[in-house]
XYZ file of C-alpha atoms in Angstrom:
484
model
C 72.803 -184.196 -42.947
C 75.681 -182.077 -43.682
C 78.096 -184.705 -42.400
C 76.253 -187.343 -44.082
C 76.237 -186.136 -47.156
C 80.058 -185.600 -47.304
C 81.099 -188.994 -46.609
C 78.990 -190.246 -49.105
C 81.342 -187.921 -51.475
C 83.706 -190.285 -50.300
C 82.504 -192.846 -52.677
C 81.687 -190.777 -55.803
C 84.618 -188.257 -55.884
C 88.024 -190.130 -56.404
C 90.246 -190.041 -53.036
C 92.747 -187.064 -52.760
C 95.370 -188.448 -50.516
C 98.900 -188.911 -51.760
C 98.023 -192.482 -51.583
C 101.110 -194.752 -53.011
C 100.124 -195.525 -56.600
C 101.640 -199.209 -56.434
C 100.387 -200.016 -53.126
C 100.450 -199.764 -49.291
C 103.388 -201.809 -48.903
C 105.555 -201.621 -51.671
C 109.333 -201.070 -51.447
C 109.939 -199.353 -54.627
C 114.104 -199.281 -56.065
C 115.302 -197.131 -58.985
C 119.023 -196.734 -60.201
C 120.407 -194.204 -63.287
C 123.541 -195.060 -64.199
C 125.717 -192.038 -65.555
C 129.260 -193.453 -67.394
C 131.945 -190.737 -67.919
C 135.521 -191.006 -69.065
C 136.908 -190.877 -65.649
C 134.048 -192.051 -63.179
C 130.662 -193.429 -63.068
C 127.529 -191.595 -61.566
C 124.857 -193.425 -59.797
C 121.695 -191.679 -58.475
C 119.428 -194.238 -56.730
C 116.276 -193.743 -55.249
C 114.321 -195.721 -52.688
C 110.700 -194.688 -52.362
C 108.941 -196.678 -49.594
C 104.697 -196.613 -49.850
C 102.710 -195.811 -46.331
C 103.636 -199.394 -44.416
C 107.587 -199.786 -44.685
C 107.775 -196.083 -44.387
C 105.648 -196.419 -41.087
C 108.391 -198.413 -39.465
C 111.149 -196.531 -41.009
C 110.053 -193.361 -39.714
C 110.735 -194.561 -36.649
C 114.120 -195.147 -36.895
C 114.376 -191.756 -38.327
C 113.079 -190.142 -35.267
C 115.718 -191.328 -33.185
C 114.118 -189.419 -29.896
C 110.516 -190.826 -30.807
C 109.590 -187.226 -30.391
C 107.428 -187.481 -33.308
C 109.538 -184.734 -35.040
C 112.131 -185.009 -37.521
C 115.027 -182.169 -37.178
C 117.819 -181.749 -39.145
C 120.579 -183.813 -37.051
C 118.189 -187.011 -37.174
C 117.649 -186.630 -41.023
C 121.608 -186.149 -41.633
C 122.102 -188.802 -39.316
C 119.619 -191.211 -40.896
C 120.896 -190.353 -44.825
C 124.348 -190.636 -43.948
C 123.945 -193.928 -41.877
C 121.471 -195.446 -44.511
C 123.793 -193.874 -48.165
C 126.718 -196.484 -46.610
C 124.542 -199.257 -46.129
C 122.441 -198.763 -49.135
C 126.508 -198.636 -50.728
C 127.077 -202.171 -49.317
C 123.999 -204.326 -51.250
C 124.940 -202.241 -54.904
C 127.836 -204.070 -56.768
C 129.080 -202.401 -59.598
C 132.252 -204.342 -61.800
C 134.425 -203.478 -64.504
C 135.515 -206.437 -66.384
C 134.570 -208.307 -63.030
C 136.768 -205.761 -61.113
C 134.404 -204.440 -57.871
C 134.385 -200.332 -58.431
C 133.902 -199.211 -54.835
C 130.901 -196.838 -54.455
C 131.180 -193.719 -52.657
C 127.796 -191.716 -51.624
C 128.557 -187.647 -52.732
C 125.209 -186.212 -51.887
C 121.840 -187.344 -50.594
C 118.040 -186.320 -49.642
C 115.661 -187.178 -47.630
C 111.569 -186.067 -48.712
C 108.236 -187.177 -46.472
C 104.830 -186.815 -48.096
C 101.449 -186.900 -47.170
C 100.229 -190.700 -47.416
C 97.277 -192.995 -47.188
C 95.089 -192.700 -43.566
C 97.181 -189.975 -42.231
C 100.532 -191.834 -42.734
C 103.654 -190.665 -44.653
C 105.282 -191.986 -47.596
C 109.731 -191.713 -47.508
C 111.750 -191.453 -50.646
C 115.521 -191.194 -49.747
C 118.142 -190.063 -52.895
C 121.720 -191.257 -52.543
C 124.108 -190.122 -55.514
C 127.221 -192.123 -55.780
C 130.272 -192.509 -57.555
C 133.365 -194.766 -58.304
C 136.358 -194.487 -60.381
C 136.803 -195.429 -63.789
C 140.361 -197.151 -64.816
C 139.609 -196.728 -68.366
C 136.860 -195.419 -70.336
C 136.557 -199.390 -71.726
C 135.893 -202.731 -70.548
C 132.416 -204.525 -69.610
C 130.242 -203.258 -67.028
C 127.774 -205.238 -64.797
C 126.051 -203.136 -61.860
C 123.627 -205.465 -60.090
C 120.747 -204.292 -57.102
C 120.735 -206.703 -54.026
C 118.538 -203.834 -51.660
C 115.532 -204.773 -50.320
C 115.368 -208.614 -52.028
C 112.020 -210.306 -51.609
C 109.969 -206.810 -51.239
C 107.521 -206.680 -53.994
C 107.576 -203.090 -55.792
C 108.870 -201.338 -58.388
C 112.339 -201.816 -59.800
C 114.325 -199.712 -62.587
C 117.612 -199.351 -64.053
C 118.727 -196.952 -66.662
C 122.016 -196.318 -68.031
C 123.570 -193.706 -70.520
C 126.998 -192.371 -71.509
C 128.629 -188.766 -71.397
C 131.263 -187.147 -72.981
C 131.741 -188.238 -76.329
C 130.959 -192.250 -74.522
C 128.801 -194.324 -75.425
C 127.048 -197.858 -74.217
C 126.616 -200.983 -76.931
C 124.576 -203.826 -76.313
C 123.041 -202.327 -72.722
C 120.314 -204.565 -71.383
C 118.560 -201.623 -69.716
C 117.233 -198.419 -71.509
C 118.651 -194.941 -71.467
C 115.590 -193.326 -70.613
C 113.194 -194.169 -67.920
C 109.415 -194.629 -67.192
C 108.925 -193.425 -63.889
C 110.559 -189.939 -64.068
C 112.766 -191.745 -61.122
C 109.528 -192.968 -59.301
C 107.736 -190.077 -59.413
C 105.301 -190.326 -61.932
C 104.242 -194.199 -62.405
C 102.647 -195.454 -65.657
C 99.167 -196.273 -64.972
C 98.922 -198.969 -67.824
C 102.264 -200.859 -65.447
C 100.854 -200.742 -62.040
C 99.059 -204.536 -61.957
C 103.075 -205.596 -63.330
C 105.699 -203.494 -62.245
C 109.218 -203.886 -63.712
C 111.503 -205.715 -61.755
C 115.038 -205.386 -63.282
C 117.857 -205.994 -60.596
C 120.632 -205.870 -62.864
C 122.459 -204.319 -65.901
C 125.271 -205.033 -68.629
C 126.418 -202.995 -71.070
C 129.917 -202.310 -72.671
C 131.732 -199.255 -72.872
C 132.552 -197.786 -76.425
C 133.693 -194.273 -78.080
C 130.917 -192.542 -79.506
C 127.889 -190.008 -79.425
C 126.707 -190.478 -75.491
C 123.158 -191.482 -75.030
C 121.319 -188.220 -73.088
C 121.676 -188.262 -69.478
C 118.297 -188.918 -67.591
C 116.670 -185.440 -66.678
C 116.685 -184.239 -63.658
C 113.164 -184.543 -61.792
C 112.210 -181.719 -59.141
C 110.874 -182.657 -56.032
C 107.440 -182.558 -55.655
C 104.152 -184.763 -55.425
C 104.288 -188.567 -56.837
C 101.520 -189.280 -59.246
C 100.080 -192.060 -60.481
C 96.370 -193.815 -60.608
C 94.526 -193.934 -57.395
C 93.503 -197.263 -56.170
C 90.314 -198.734 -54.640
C 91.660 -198.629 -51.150
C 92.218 -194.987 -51.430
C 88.711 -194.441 -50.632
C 88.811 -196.675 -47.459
C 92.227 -195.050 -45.856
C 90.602 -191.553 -46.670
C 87.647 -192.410 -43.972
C 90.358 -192.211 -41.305
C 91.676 -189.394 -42.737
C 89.000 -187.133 -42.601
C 89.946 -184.132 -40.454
C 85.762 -183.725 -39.725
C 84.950 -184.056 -36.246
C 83.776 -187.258 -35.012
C 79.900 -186.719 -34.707
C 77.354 -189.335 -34.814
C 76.380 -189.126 -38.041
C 79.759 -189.175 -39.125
C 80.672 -192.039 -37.719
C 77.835 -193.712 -38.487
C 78.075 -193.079 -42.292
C 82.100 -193.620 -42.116
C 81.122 -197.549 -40.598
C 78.139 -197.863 -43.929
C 80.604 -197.011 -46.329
C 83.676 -199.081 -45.126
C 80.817 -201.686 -45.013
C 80.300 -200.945 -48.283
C 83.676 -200.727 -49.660
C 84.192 -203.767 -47.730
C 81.563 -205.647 -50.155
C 82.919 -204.078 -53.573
C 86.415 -205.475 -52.765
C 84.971 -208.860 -52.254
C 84.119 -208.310 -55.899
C 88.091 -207.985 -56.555
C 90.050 -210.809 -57.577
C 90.808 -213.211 -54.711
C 88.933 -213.218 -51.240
C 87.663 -216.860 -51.860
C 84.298 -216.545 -54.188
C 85.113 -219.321 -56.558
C 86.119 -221.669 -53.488
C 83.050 -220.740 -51.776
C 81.169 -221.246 -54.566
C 82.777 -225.176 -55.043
C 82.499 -225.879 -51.594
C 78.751 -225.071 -51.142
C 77.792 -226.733 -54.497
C 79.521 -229.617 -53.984
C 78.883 -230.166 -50.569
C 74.917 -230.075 -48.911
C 75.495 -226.592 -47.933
C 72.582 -224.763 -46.548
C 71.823 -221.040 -46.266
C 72.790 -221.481 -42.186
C 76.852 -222.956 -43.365
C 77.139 -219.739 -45.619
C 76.167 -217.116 -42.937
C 78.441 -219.161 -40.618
C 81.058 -218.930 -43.204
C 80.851 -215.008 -43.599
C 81.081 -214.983 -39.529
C 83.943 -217.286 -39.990
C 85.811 -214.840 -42.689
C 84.511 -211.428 -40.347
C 86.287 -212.640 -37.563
C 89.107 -213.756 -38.936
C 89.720 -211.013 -41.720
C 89.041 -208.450 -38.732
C 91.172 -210.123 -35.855
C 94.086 -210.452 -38.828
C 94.415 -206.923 -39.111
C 94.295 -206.153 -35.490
C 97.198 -208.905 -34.833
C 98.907 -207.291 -37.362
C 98.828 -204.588 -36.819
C 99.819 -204.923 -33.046
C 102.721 -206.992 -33.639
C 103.989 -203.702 -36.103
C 104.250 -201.370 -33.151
C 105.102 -203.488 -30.492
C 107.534 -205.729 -32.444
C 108.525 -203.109 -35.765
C 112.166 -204.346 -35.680
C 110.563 -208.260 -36.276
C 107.154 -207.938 -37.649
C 107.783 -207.124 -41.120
C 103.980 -206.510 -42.745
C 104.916 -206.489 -46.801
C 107.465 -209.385 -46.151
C 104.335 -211.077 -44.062
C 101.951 -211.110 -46.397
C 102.644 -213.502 -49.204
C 103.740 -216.090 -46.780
C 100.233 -215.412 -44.617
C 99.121 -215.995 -49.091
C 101.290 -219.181 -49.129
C 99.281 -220.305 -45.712
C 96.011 -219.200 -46.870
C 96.595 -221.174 -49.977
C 97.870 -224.477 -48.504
C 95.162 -224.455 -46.077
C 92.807 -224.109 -49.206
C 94.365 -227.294 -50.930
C 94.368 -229.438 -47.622
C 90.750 -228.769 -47.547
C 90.239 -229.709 -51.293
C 92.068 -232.309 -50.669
C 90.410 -233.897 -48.106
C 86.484 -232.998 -49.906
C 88.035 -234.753 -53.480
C 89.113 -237.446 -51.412
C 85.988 -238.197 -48.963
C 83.464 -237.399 -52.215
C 85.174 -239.948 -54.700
C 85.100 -242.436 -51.614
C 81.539 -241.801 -51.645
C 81.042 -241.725 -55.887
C 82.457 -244.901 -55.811
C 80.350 -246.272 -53.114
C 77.280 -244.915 -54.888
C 78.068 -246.797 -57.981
C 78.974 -249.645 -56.839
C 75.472 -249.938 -54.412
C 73.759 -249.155 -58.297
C 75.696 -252.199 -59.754
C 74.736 -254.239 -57.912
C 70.845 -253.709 -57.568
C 70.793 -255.041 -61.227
C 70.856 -258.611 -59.564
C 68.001 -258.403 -57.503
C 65.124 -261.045 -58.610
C 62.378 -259.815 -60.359
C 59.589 -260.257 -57.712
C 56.855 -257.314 -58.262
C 59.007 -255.082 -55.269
C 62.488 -255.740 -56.610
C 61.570 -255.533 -60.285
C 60.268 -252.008 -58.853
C 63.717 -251.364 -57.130
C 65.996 -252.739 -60.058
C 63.935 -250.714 -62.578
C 64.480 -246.912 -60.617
C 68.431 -247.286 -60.107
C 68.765 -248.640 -63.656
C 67.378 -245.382 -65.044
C 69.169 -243.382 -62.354
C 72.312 -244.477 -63.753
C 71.465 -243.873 -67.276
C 70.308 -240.198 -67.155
C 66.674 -240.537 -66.646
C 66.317 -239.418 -63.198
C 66.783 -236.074 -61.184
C 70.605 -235.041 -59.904
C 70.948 -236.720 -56.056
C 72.149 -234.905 -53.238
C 76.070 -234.871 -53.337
C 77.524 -237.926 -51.062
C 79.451 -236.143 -48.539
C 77.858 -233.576 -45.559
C 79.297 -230.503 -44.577
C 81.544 -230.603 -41.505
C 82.038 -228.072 -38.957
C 86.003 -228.261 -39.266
C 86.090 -227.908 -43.085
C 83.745 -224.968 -43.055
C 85.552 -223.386 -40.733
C 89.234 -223.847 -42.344
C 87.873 -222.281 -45.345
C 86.586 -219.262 -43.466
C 89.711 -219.142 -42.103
C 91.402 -219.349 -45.399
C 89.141 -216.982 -47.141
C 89.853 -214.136 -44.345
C 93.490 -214.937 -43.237
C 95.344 -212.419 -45.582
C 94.622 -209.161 -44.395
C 93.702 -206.156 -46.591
C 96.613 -203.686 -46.742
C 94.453 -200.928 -46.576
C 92.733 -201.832 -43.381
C 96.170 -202.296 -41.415
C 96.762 -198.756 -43.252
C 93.657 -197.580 -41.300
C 94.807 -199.048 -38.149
C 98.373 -198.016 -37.735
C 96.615 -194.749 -39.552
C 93.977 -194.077 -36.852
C 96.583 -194.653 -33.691
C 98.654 -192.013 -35.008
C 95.837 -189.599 -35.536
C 94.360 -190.574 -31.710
C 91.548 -192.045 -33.202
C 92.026 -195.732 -32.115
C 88.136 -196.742 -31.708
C 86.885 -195.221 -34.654
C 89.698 -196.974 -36.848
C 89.104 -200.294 -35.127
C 85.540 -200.090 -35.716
C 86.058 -198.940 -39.466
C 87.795 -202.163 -39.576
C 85.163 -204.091 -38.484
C 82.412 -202.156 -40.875
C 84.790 -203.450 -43.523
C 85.393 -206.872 -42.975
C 81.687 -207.606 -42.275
C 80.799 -205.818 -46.067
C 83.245 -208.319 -47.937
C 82.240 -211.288 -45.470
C 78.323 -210.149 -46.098
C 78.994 -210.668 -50.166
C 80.909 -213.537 -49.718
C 77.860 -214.814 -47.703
C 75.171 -213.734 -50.065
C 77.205 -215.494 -52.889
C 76.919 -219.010 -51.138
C 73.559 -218.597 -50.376
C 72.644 -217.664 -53.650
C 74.888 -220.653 -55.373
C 73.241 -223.089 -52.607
C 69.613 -222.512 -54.042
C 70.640 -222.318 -57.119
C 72.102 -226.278 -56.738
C 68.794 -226.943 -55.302
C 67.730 -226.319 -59.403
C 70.299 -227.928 -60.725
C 69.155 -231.124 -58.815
C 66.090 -230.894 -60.695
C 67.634 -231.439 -63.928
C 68.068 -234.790 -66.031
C 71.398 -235.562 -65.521
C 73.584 -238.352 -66.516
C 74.057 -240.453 -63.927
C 77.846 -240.459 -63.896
C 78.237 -236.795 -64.086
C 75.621 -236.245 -60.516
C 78.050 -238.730 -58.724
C 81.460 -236.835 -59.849
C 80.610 -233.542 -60.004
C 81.128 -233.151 -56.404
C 84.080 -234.007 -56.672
C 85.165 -232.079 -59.943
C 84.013 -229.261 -57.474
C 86.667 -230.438 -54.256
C 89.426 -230.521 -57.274
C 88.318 -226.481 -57.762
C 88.706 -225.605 -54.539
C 92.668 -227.146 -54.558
C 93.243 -225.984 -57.750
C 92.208 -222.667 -56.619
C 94.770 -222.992 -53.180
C 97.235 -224.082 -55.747
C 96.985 -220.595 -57.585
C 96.979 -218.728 -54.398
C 100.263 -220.615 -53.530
C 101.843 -219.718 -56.628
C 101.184 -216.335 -57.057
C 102.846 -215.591 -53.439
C 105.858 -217.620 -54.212
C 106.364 -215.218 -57.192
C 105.936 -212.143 -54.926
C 108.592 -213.799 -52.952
C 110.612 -214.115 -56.192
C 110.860 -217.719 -55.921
């Protein structure tokens, strides 16, 4: 009971990993620009969240000991403050002012699901001509990774900067303390411009000790912290650990995303039955679940290739497409049908008026004019459709679950993590399921309403437009991940 009744902590006490505030995969850049009469500073900061770190750990460790010692990590900052150098272009007056790195740091901290979190500090600094002239510094590192960027810039020594496009001061304390109210849209600033003038200089940024990033915890904290859990592995450990991923599984299906409002159009519009939504949550379970595992696979065996955060919004962009094809095809098929139906109503008004057809001729005239009871929408649910949006619903794989799996083979706890895994997918496949179910009875009522006629033979496909509309959003939103 003991056991029991601390993992159910797990869901009413907030997480206390060190959990990366803007997410498991997040590549996070930061640059402070220093200008002094004769030279100008740069201190940039990378600070990589649980998955990048994960594979850049391992180059790290060049002996794959599992232990970092002091050659590797002077190796590793020295080899990494050059190339770091090469993707930074700072100009003067469109002059290149060569970078060179002066110190650097290297800092590992406790992450999500028993990974670590890297933050590497390089300072730099080039030569000034003249304490004059336009400067433009400009980040290419890391382009395409979705995280956090920020540029500051301030003068020193009686110098100051006019009509700078970045601040002087930042918001991060240089990534170590992000702004709750900033996390759902991070600042993404690659580049800066400013001229330098005589004057009072702008205060330098302040110096930030090392020490623990902060920031809001996120939902997923709570899942990566099952893994995490230095209890021993008893029964009714485990068996608590797989209820509440199973239920943390269903809460996140409650997030934005995962599918509800295509599952909902599909199953409304189509003759969906409580039998095609359970087969649709086994559809998303296996997928969502195998996802991960694939994933998570091709990280360790292929780390140099299988990039996960550059993965996921084109597995998004995938998910998405696959989402319109389907609408697509459902719009297409239902107003094929629509139009069928209306034309079969047409032309019962020239039936003759024996005492069977006048019978006939008299139901479909009021069915067309509102007067009878919303028909069953024209086109059946196929195996193939119901299946490609399973697939679509449970393609993109929860960061948080591939934390717990690369998290649980580094802890030796392979089985448990794989099964955690599994508890979760099955909770957000279970709501997904209970949500069609609940939406297919409830179109069993809305067929019982007086309708107008029009409206019961297009609705269906109002609903197929939905469901592309919806891929159409997915699609987007990765593409501006991507930065495109």
């Amino acid at each position: 009971m003991k056991s029991l009744f601390t993992a159910l902590l797990v869901l009413a006490v907030p997480a206390l990993s060190g959990a990366h505030p803007l997410g498991n995969f997040t590549t996070n850049r930061y640059a402070a620009l220093s200008v002094e009469p004769q030279a100008v500073r740069v201190a940039y900061v990378v600070d990589l969240a649980e998955l990048p770190a994960y594979r850049e750990i391992e180059v790290v460790d060049m002996d794959g000991n599992g232990t970092i010692d002091a050659a590797e990590r002077d190796a590793y900052t020295a080899r990494q403050s050059a190339e770091l150098a090469r993707g930074l272009e700072l100009t003067r007056d469109g002059v290149a002012l060569p970078l060179a790195p002066t110190t650097s740091a290297l800092e590992l901290t406790p992450g999500a699901g028993g990974l670590k979190t890297l933050r590497l500090e390089v300072g730099y600094r080039a030569e000034l001509p003249r304490p004059d002239g336009e400067i433009v510094f400009r980040d290419h590192n890391f382009a395409g990774r979705p995280g956090w960027q920020e540029i500051v810039a301030s003068g020193a020594d009686g110098l100051r900067l006019a009509g700078s496009t970045v601040p002087t001061t930042d918001v991060t304390r240089a990534l170590r303390a992000y702004p709750e109210s900033m996390l759902q849209a991070p600042l993404r600033v690659s580049e800066a411009h400013f001229t330098i003038a005589a004057g009072a200089g702008s205060p330098a940024p302040v110096p930030v000790p090392a020490g623990a990033r902060s920031g809001a915890e996120r939902f997923g904290d709570r899942f990566t912290a099952l893994i995490a859990d230095p209890a021993p592995l008893g029964p009714w450990t485990i068996l608590t650990s797989l209820l509440i991923a199973a239920i943390l599984g269903g809460l996140h299906a409650f997030t934005p995303g995962h599918g509800k409002t295509v599952v909902g159009a599909y199953l409304v519009g189509s003759r969906g039955t409580a039998r095609h939504a359970l087969l649709l949550g086994l559809v998303v379970t296996a997928t969502h679940t195998l996802g991960v595992y694939l994933l998570g696979l091709g990280t360790l065996a292929a780390s140099a290739w299988i990039v996960p955060e550059r993965l996921f919004p084109w597995i998004s962009v995938i998910s998405g497409l696959l989402v319109v094809a389907v609408g697509a095809s459902l719009a297409t098929s239902r107003l094929r049908a629509a139009a069928g139906h209306h034309h079969h109503h047409h032309h019962g008004d020239h039936h003759h008026h024996d005492h069977e057809h006048d019978h006939h001729h008299h139901h479909e005239h009021d069915h067309d004019h509102g007067h009878a009871h919303l028909p069953p929408p024209g086109t059946p649910i196929t195996i193939r459709s119901l299946v490609a949006l399973g697939v679509s619903g449970g393609l993109l794989p929860c960061p948080s679950a591939l934390v717990v799996m690369l998290g649980a083979i580094a802890l030796g706890r392979v089985a448990f993590g794989l099964a955690l895994i599994v508890g979760f997918s099955v909770g957000l496949a279970s709501v997904l399921t209970a949500i069609g179910v609940v939406l297919v009875y409830a179109r069993g009522l809305l067929e019982r309403l007086p309708l107008d006629g029009r409206f019961a033979r297009y609705a269906p496909v109002a609903s197929a437009l939905v469901i592309s509309l919806a891929g159409i959003a997915v699609v987007v939103e990765a593409l501006a991940q991507m930065g495109v």
